[in-house]
CSV table of C-alpha atoms in Angstrom, one decimal:
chain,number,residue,atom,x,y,z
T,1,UNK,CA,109.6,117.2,102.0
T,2,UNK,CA,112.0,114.7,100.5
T,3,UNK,CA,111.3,114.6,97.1
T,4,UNK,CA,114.2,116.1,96.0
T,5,UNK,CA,116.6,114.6,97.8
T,6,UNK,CA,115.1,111.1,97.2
T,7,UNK,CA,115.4,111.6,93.4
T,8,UNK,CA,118.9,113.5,93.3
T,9,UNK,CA,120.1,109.9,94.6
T,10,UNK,CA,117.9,107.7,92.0
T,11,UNK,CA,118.8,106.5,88.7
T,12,UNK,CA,116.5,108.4,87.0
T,13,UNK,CA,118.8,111.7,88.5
T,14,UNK,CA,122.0,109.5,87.5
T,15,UNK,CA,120.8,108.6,84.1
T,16,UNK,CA,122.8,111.4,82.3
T,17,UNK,CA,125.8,111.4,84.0
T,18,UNK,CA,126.2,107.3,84.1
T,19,UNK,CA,129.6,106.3,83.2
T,20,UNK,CA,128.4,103.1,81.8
T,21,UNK,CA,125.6,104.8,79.9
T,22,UNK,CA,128.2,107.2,78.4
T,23,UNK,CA,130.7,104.5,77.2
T,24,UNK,CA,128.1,102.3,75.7
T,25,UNK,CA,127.0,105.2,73.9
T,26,UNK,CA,130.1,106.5,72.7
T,27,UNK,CA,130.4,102.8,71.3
T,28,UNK,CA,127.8,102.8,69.8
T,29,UNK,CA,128.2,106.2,67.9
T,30,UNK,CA,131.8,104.7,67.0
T,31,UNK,CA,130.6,101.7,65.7
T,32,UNK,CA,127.6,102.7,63.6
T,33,UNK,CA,129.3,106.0,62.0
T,34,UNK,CA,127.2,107.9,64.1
T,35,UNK,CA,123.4,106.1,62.9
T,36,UNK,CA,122.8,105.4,66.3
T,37,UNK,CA,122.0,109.5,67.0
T,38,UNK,CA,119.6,110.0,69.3
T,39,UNK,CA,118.7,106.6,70.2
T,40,UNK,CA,119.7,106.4,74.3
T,41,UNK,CA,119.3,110.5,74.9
T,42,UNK,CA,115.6,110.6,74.2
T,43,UNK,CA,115.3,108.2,77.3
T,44,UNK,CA,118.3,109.7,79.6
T,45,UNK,CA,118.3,113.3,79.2
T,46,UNK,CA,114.5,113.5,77.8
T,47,UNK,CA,114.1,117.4,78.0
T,48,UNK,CA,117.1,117.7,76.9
T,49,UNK,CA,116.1,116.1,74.0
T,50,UNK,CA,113.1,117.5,73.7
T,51,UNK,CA,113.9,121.0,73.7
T,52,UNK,CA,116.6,120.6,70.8
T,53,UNK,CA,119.5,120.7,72.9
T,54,UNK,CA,121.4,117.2,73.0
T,55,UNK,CA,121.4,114.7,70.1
T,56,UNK,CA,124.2,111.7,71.5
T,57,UNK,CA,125.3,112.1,75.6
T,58,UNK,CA,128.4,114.0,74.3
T,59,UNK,CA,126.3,116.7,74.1
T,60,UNK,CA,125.2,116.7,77.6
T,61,UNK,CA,128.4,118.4,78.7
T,62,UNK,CA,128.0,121.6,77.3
T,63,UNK,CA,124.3,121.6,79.5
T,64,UNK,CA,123.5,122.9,83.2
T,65,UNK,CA,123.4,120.3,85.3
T,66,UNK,CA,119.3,120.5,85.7
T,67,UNK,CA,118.6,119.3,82.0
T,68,UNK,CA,120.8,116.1,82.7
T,69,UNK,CA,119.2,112.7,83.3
T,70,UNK,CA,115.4,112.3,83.8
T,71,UNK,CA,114.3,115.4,85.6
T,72,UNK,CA,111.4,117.0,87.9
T,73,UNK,CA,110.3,118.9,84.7
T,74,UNK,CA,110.5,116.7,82.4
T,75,UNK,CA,107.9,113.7,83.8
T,76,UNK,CA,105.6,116.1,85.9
T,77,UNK,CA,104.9,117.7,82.7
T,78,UNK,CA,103.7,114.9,80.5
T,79,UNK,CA,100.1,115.3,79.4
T,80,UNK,CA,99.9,112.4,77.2
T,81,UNK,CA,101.1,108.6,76.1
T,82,UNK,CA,101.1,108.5,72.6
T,83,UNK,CA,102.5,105.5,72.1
T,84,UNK,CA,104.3,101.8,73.8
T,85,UNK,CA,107.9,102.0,73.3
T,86,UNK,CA,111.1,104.3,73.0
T,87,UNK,CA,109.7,107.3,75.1
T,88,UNK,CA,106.5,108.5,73.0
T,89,UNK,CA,105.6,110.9,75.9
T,90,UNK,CA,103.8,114.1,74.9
T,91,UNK,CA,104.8,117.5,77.2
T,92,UNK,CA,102.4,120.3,77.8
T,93,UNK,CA,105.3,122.2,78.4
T,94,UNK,CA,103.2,124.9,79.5
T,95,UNK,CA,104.7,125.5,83.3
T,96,UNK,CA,101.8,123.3,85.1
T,97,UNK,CA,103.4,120.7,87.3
T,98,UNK,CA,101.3,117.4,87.1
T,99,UNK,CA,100.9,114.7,90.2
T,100,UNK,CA,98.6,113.1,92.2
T,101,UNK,CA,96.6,115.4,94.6
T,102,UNK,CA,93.2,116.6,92.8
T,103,UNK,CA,93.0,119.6,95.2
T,104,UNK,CA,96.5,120.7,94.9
T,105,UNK,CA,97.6,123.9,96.8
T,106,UNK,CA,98.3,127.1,95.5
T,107,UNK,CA,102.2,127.6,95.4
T,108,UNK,CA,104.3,130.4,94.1
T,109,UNK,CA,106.7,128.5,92.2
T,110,UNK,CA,103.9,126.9,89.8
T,111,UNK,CA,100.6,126.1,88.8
T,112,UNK,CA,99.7,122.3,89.6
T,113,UNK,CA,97.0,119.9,88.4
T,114,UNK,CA,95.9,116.3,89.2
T,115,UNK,CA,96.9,113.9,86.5
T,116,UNK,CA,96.0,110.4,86.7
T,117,UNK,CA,99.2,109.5,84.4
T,118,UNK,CA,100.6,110.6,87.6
T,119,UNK,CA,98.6,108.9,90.4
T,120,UNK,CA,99.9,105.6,91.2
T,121,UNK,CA,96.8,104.5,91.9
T,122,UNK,CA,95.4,104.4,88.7
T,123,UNK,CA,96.3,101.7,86.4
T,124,UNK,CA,96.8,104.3,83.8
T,125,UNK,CA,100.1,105.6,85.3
T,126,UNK,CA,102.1,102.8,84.9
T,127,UNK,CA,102.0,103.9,81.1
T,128,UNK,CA,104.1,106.6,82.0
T,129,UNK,CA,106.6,104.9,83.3
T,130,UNK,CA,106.3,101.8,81.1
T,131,UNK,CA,106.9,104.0,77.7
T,132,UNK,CA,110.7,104.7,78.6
T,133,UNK,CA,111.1,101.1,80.3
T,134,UNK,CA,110.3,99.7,77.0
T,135,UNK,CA,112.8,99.9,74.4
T,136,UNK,CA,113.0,98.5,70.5
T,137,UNK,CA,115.9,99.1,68.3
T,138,UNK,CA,116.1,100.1,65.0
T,139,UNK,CA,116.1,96.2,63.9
T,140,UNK,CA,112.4,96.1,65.5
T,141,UNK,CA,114.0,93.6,68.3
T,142,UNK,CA,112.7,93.9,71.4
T,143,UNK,CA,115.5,94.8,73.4
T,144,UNK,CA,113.9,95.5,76.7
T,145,UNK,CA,110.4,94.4,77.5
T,146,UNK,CA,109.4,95.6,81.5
T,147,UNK,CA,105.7,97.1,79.9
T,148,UNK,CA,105.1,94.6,78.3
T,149,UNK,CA,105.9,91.9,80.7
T,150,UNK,CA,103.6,93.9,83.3
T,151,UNK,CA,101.2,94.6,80.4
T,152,UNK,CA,100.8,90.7,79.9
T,153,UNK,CA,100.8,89.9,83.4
T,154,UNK,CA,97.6,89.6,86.0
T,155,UNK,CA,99.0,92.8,87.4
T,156,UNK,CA,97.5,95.1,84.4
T,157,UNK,CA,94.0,93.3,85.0
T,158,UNK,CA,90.9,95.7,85.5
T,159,UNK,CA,90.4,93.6,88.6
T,160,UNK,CA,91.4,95.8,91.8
T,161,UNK,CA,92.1,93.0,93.7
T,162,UNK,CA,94.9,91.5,91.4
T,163,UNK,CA,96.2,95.1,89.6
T,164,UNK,CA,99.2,96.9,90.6
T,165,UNK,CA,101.0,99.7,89.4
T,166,UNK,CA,104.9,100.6,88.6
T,167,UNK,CA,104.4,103.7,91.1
T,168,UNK,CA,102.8,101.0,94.0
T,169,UNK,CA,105.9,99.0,93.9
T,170,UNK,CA,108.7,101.8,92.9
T,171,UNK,CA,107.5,104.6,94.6
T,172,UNK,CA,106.1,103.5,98.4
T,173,UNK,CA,104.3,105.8,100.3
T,174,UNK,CA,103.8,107.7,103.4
T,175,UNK,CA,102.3,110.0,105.3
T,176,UNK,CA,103.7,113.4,104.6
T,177,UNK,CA,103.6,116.6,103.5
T,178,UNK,CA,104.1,117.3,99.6
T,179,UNK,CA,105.6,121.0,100.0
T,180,UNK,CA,106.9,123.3,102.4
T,181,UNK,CA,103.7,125.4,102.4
T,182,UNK,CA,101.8,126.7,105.5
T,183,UNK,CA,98.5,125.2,105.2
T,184,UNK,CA,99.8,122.1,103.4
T,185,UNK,CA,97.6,119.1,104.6
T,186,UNK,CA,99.1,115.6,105.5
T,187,UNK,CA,98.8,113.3,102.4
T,188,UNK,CA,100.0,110.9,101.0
T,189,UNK,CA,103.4,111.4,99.9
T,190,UNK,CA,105.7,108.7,97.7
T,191,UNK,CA,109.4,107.9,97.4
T,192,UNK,CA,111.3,109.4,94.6
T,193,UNK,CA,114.4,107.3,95.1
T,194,UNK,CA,111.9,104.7,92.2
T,195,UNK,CA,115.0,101.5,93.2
T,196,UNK,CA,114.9,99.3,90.6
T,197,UNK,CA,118.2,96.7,90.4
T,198,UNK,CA,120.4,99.5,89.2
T,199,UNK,CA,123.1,101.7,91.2
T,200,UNK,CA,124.9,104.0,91.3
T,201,UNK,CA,128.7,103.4,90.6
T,202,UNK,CA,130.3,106.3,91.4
T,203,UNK,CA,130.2,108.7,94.2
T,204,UNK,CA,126.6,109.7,94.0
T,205,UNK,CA,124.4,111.1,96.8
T,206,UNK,CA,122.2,108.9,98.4
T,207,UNK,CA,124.1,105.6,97.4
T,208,UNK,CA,123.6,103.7,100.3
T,209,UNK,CA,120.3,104.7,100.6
T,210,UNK,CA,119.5,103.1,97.2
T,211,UNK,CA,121.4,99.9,97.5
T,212,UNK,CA,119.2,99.2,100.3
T,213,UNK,CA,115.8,100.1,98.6
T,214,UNK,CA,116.9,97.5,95.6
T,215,UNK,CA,118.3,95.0,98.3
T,216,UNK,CA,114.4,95.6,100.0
T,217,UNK,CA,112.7,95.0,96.0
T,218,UNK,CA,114.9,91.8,95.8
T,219,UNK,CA,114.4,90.5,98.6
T,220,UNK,CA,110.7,90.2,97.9
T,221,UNK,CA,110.8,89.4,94.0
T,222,UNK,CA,111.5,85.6,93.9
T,223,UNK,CA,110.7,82.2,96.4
T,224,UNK,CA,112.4,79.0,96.0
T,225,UNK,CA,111.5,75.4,97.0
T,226,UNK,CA,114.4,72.7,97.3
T,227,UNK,CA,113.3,69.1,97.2
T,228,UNK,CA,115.6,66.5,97.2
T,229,UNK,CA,114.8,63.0,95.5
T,230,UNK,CA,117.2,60.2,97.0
T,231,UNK,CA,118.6,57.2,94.5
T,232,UNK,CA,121.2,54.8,95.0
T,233,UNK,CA,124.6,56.9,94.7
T,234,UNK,CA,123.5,60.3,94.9
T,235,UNK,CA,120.2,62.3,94.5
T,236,UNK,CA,118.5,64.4,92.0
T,237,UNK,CA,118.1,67.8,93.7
T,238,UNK,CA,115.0,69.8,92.3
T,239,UNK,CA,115.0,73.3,93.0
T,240,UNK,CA,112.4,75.6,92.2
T,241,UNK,CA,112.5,79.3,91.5
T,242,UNK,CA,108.4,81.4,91.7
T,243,UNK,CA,108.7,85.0,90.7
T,244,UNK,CA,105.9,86.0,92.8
T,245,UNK,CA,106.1,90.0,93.1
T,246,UNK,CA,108.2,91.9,90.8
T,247,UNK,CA,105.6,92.8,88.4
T,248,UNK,CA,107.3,91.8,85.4
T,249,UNK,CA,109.8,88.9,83.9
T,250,UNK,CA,112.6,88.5,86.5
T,251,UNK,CA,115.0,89.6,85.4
T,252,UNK,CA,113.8,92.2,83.5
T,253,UNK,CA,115.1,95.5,81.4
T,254,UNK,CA,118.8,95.1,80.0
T,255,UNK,CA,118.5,91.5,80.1
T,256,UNK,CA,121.3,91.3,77.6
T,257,UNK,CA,123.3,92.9,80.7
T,258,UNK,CA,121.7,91.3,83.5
T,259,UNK,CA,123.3,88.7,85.1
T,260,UNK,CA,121.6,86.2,87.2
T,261,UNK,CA,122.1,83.3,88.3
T,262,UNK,CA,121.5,80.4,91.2
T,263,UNK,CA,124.4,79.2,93.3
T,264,UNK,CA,123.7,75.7,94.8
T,265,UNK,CA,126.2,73.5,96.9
T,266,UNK,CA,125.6,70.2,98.6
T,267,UNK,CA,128.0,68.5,101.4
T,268,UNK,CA,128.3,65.0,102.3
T,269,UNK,CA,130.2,63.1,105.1
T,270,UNK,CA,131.5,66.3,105.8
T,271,UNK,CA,132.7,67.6,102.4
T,272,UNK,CA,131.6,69.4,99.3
T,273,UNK,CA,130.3,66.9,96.6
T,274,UNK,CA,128.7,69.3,94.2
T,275,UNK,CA,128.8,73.1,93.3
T,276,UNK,CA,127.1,74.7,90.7
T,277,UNK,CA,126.7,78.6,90.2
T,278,UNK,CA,129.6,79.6,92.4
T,279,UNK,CA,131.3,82.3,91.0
T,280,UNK,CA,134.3,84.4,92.7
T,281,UNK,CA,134.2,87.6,93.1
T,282,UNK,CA,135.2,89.8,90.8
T,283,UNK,CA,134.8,87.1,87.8
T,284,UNK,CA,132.6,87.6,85.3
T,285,UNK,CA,129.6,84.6,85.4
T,286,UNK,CA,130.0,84.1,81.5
T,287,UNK,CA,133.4,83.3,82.1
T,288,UNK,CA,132.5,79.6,84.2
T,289,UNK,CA,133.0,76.5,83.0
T,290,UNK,CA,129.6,74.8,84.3
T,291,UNK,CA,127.3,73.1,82.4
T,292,UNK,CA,124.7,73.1,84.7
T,293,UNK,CA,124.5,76.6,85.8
T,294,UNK,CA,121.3,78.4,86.1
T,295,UNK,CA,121.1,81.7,85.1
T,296,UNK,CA,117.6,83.2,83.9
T,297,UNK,CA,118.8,86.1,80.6
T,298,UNK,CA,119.0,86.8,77.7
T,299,UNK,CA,121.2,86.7,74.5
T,300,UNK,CA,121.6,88.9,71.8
T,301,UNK,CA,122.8,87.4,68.1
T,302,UNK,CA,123.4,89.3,65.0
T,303,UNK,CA,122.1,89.2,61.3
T,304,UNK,CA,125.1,86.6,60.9
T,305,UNK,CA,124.2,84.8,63.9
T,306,UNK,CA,127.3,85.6,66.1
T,307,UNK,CA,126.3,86.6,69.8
T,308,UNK,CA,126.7,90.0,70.9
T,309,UNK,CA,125.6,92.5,73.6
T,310,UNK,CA,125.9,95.7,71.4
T,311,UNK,CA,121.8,96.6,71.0
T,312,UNK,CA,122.6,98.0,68.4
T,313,UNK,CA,123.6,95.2,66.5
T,314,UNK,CA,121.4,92.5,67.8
T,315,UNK,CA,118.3,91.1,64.8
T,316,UNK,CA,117.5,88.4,67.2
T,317,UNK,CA,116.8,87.8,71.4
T,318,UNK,CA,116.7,84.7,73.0
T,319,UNK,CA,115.6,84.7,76.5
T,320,UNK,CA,115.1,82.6,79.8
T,321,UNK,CA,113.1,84.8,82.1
T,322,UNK,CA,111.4,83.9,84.7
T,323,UNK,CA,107.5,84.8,84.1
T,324,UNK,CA,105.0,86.5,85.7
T,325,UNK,CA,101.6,85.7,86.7
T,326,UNK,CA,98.7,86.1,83.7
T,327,UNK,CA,96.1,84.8,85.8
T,328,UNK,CA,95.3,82.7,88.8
T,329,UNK,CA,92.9,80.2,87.2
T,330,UNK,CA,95.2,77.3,85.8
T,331,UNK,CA,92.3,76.4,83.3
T,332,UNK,CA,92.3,79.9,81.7
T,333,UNK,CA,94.4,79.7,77.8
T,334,UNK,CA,96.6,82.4,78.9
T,335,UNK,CA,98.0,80.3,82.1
T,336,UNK,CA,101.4,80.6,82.7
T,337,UNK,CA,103.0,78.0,85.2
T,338,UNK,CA,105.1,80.0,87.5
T,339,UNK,CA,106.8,77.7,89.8
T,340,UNK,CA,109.6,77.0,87.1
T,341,UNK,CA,111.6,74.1,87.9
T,342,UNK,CA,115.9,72.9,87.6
T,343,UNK,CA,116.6,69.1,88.1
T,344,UNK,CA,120.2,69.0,89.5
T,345,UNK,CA,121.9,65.3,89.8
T,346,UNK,CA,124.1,64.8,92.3
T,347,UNK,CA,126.6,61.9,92.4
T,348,UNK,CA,127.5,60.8,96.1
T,349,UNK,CA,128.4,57.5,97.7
T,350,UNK,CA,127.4,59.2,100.8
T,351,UNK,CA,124.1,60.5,101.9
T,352,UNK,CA,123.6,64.1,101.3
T,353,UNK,CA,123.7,66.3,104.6
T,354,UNK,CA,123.2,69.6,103.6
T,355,UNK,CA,122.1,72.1,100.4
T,356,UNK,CA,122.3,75.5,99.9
T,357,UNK,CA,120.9,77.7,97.5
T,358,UNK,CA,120.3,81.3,96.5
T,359,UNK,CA,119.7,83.4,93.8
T,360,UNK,CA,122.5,86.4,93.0
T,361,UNK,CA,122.4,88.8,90.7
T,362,UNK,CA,124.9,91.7,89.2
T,363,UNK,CA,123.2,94.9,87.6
T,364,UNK,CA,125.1,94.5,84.6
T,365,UNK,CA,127.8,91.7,83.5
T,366,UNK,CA,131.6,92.2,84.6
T,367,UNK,CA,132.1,91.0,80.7
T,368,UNK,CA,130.0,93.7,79.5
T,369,UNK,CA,132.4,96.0,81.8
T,370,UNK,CA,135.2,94.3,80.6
T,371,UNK,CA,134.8,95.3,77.0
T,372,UNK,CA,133.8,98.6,77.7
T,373,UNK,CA,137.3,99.0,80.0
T,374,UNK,CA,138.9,96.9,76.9
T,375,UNK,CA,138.4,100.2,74.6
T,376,UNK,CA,139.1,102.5,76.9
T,377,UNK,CA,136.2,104.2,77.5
T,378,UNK,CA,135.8,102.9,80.8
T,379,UNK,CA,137.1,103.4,84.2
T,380,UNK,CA,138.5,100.5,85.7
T,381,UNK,CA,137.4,101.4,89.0
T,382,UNK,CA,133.8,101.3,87.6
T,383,UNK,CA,134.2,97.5,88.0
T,384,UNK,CA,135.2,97.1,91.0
T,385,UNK,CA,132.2,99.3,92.0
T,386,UNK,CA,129.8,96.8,90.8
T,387,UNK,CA,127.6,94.8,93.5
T,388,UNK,CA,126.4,91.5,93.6
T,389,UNK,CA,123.0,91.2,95.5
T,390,UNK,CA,121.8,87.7,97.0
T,391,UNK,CA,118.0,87.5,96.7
T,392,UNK,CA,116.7,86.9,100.5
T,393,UNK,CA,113.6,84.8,99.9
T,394,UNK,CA,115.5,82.7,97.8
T,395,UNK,CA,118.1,81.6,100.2
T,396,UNK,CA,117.5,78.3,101.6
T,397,UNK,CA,119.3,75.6,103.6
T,398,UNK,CA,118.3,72.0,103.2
T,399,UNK,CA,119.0,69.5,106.0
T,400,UNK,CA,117.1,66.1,107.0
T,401,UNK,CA,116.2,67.7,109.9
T,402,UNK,CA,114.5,70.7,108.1
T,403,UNK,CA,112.8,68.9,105.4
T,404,UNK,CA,109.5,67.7,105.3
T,405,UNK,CA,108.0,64.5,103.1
T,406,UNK,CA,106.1,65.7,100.0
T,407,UNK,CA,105.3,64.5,96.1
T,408,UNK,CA,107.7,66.0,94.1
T,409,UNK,CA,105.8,68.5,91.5
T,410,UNK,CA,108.8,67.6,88.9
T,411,UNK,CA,109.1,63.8,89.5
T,412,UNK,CA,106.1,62.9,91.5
T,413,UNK,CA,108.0,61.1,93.8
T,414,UNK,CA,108.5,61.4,97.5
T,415,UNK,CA,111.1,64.1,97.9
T,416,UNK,CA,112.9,65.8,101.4
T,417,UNK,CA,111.8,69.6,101.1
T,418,UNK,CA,112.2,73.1,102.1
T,419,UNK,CA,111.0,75.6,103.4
T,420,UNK,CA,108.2,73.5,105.2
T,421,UNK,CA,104.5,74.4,104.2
């Protein structure tokens, strides 16, 4: 089986032992006198935590490399959710190994029960996962919101035709064998890697392996629509941006850290007229000078109002996320409108001959890196580690030849668009 290799390369294995994590913390513990306690360990080393033996991630290197990050133990041994946010998950801590299989077999390494907090079928799992993916600080902001985005959305419905689970998404299965056993059947096996939009940014095993599981996620999370309304000298380019499958906002988690954003060029009579969103590499996207940049987030202010990333300062969040679904019946008073629209004008005494668009994203901000590197408590080379993904769906190259005549949504005129329908 690959269970253990799959997680030894995921995030959740990495979560201890995260550079970033670490310097953030130790931040943190700087700046608030040591307040901040054991406000990020409960989540990335949890049975550490739990059994007493690490308060703040300094602690964590004094420990066997087993009680580090979020472990085997640790999640297969939750009996109970006792509450929404901040990792209220109760342990049995009583040796059984919980998981999906009702008739689980005998093993001689421990005793195993079915658990439908473990069973990504059952819609009951995803609270779980959802309880450490959800995170308020000690201001009562909510910092990071993933349950409850999917608890809002049509994914949490009762309906089995519209509900789906963190473990569906995160955890894809297969047809495998759970243990090297004789007699073990053939079930139904799932991927421990769990990719989110995080990596690894050091040398890690499994890292390739993991960039391509979040490059798969991404590549499925968003569609776009470009539609281009001509006027004399220039045209007003409407994009559109549908988050259609991740479950959640997009982005979602550390949206304070996330950066996202749409890069969008058009070219006429053979050069560029217009850029927005293009960012070099290696430059942080906060640092460009574009007024009409797109980038779905969110900020972070503090009880004086000043802006800040440091959670633990932040009394207020304003964010620009792109929704998900709450239902499919535009009549019903929870109805969000999910094809969420950016009007672009485009000055050109030329007709336009081509746009491009995409959607990018970087794990976490270069100027969030930058701080960190700014105190020295970060690597440098931790920066340079840090990807920028281009969503695939989103991609999308506009040309008279590949547009087709429609009713603009936005303007309700007649518009040039992509993809066809």
């Amino acid at each position: 089986p690959d269970h253990y290799r799959q997680w030894s390369g995921s995030m959740h294995a990495y979560a201890g032992v995260d550079p970033v994590f670490r310097a953030m913390e130790a931040k943190g513990q700087a700046e608030t006198g040591g307040a901040l306690g054991d406000f990020c360990v409960q989540c990335h080393a949890p049975l550490a935590h739990r059994l007493g033996l690490a308060r703040t991630a300094a602690d964590l290197d004094d420990l066997p490399a087993h009680l580090g990050g979020v472990t085997c133990a640790f999640c297969h041994q939750v009996d109970a959710v006792e509450g929404s946010h901040n990792n209220p998950l109760r342990l049995a801590l009583d040796g059984v190994m919980r998981g999906p299989f009702a008739d689980p077999r005998p093993n001689p390494a421990h005793p195993s029960a079915y658990s439908p907090l473990h069973d990504r079928q059952e819609l009951v799992s995803s609270d779980l996962c959802g309880t450490c993916h959800d995170i308020v600080n000690g201001d009562g902001v909510h910092l990071e919101r993933t349950y409850a985005e999917w608890q809002a959305s049509l994914y949490s419905s009762d309906d089995p035709l519209q509900q789906n689970t963190c473990g569906r998404c995160h955890m894809p299965g297969r047809n495998g064998v759970a243990a090297d056993r004789p007699g073990v059947p053939l079930r139904r096996v799932h991927d421990h890697g769990m990719a989110g939009v995080d990596v690894a940014l050091t040398d890690f095993p499994e890292r390739e392996a993991q960039r391509a599981a979040v490059q798969r996620l991404l590549d499925g999370a968003l569609v776009s629509e470009l539609c281009v309304v001509e006027r004399q000298g220039g045209a007003e380019v409407e994009l559109y941006l549908e988050n259609i499958a991740s479950g959640h906002a997009f982005p979602s988690g550390a949206t304070l850290d996330r950066r996202v954003w749409v890069e969008l060029t058009a070219d006429a009579a053979g050069e560029r007229v217009y850029q927005s969103g293009v960012v070099p590499d290696g430059t942080p996207l906060r640092s460009l000078d574009d007024p009409d940049l797109w980038a779905p987030g969110s900020r972070g202010f503090d009880e004086n109002g000043n802006e800040t990333h440091d959670f633990w300062d932040v009394a207020r969040l304003e964010s620009d996320l792109l929704p998900a679904p709450t239902t499919l019946d535009p009549l019903a008073p929870d109805y969000v409108n999910v094809h969420v629209p950016r009007r672009y004008r485009i000055p050109s005494a030329a007709p336009l001959e081509r746009i491009d668009s995409r959607v990018r994203l970087r794990p976490m901000g270069l100027d969030v890196l930058d701080d960190l590197i700014g105190l020295g408590l970060l690597d440098p080379a931790i920066r340079d580690a840090m990807p920028t993904f281009t969503l695939g769906a989103t991609a999308l190259t506009w040309t008279r030849e590949a547009a087709e005549l429609r009713i603009s949504p936005l303007s309700g005129r007649e518009a040039l668009c992509v993809p066809r329908l």
